[in-house]
Short mmCIF file of C-alpha atoms and ligand atoms in Angstrom, two decimals:
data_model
loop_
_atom_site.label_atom_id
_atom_site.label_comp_id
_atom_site.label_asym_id
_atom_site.label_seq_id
_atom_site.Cartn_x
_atom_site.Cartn_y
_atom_site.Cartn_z
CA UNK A 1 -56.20 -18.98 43.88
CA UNK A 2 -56.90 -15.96 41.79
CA UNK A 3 -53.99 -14.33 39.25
CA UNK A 4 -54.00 -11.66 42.04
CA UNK A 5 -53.41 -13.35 44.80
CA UNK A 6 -50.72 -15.47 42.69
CA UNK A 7 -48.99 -12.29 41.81
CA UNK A 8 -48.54 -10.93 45.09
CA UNK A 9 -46.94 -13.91 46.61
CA UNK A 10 -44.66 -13.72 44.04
CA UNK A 11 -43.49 -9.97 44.59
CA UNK A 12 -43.05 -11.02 48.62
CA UNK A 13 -40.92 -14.50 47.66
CA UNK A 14 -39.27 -11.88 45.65
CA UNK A 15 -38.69 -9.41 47.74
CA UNK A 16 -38.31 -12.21 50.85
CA UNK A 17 -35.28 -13.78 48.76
CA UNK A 18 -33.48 -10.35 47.61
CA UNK A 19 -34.38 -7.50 50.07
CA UNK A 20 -34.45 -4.07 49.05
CA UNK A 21 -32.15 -1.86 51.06
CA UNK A 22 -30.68 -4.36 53.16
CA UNK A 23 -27.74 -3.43 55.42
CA UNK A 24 -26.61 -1.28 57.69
CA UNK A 25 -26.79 2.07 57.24
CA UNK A 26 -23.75 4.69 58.23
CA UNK A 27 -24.58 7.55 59.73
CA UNK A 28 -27.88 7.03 60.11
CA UNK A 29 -29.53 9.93 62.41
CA UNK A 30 -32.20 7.48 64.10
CA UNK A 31 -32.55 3.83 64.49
CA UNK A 32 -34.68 1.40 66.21
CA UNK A 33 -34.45 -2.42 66.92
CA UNK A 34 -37.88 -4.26 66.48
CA UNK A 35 -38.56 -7.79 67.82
CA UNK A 36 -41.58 -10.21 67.01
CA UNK A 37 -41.37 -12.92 69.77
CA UNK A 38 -44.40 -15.00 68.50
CA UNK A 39 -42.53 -16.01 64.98
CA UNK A 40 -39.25 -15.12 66.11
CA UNK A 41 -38.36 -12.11 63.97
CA UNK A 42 -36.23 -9.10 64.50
CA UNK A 43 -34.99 -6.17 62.04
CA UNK A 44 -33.18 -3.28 63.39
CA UNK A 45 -34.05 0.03 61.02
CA UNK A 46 -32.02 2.67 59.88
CA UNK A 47 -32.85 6.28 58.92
CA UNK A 48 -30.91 9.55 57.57
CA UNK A 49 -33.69 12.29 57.94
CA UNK A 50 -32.73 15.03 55.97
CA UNK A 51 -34.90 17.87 58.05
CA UNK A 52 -38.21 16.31 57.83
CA UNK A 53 -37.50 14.07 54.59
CA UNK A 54 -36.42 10.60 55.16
CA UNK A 55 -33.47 11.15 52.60
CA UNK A 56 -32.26 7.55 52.86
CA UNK A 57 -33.53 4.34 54.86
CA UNK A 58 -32.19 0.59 55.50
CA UNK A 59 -32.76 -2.56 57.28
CA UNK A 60 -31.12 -5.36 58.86
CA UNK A 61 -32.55 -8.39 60.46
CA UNK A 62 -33.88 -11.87 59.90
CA UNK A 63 -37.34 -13.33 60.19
CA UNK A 64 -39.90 -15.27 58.32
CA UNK A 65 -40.49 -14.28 54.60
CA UNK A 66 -43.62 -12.26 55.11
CA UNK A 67 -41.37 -10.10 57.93
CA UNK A 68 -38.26 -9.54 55.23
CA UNK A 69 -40.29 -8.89 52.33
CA UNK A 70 -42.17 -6.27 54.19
CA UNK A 71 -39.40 -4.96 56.03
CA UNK A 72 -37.97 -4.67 51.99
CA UNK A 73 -41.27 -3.14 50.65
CA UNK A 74 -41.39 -0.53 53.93
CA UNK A 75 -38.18 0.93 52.90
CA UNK A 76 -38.91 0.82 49.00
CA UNK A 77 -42.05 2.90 50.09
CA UNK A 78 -40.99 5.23 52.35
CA UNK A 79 -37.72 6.64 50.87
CA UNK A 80 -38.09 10.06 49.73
CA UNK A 81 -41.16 10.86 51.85
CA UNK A 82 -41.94 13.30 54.42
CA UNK A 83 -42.20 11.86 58.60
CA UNK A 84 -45.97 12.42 58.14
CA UNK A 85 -46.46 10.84 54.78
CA UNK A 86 -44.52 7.56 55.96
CA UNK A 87 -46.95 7.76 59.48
CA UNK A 88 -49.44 7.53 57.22
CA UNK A 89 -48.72 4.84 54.95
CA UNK A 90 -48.25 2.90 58.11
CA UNK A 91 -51.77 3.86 58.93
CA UNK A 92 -53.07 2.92 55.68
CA UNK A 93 -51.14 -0.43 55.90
CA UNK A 94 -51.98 -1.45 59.45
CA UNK A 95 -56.05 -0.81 58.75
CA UNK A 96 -55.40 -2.97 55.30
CA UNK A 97 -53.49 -5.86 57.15
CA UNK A 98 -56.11 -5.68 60.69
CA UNK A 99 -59.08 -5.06 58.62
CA UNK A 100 -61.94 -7.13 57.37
CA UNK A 101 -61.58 -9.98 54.68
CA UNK A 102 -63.52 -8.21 52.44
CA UNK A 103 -62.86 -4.64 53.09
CA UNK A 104 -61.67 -2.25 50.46
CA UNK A 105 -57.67 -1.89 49.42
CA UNK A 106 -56.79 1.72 48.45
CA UNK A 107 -54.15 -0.02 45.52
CA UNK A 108 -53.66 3.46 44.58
CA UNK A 109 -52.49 5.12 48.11
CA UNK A 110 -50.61 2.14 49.23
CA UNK A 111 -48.92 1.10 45.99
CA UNK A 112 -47.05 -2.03 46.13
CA UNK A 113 -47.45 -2.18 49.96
CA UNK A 114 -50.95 -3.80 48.72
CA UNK A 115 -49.69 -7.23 48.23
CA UNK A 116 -49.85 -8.06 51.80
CA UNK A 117 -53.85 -7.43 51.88
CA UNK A 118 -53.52 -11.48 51.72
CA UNK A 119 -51.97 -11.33 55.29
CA UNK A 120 -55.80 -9.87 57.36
CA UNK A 121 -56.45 -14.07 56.22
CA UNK A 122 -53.86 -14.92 58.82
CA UNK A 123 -54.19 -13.04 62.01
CA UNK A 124 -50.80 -14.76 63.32
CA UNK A 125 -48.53 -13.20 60.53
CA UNK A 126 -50.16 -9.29 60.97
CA UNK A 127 -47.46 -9.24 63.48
CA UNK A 128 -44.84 -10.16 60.96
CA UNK A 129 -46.33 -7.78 58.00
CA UNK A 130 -46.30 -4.88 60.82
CA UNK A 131 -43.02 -4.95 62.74
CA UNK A 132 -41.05 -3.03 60.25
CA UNK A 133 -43.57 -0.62 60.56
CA UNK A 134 -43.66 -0.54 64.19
CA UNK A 135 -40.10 -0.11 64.51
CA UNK A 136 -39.59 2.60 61.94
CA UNK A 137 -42.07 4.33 63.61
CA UNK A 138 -40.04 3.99 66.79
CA UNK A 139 -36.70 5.04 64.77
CA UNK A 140 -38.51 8.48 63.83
CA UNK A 141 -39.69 8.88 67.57
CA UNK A 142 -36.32 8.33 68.55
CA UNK A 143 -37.48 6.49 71.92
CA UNK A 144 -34.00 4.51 71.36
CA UNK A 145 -36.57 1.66 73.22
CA UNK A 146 -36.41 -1.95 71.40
CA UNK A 147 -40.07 -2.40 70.30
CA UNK A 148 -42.24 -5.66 70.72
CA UNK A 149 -45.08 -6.85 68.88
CA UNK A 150 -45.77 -8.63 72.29
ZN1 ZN B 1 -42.62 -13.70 61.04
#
């Protein structure tokens, strides 16, 4: 196992045992529950936009590791950022996660969000890495439809 590799399980046990941003948020102006049936995970997100800024951002839930800690760097990411910049990380992270073994990480557009390039390895837990993504995107459509990875 390379340092690498070794270092970025270590920030998602981190981040798996102490979320970031972990609780329910008041007032929140959109929401969305998300629901991975295969592993059994589900996070419901919170978001205050503040006109097109997400201004503040939580999460509640429970899951595998790989679901929390992601759910935890998703937030840690996307606080302060425009609609379209988060839509775009979650591009960015979905093509990291679904893509080839060997295919490039952009370390410098995805930030810490790049520790889960270990997770396109194990097609089972892409699932897991994306729901928070999924549903947050769901929370800024503001469907108000539970989302499945299923
Ligand atoms: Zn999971």
């Amino acid at each position: 196992m390379s340092d690498l590799r070794e270092l970025y399980q270590q920030v998602i046990i981190e981040h798996s045992r102490n979320p970031r941003n972990f609780r329910e948020l008041e007032g929140a102006s959109h929401s969305a529950e998300g629901y991975n049936p295969l592993c059994g995970d589900q996070i419901t997100v919170y978001v205050v936009l503040d006109g097109d800024r997400v201004k503040d951002i939580a999460f509640k839930g429970m899951g595998c590791a790989i679901s929390k800690a992601s759910a935890s760097l998703m937030t840690a990411a996307v606080k302060g950022k425009t609609r379209a910049e988060a839509e775009d990380l979650f591009k960015r992270f979905r093509e990291m996660v679904t893509g080839k073994h060997d295919a490039e990480v952009d370390e410098e557009a995805l930030g810490k969000l790049a520790v889960f390039s270990g997770v396109r390895e194990f097609p089972v837990r892409v699932k897991c890495a994306t729901l928070a993504w999924h549903t947050l995107h769901a929370a800024l459509e503001g469907t108000g439809k539970p989302v499945s990875t299923e």
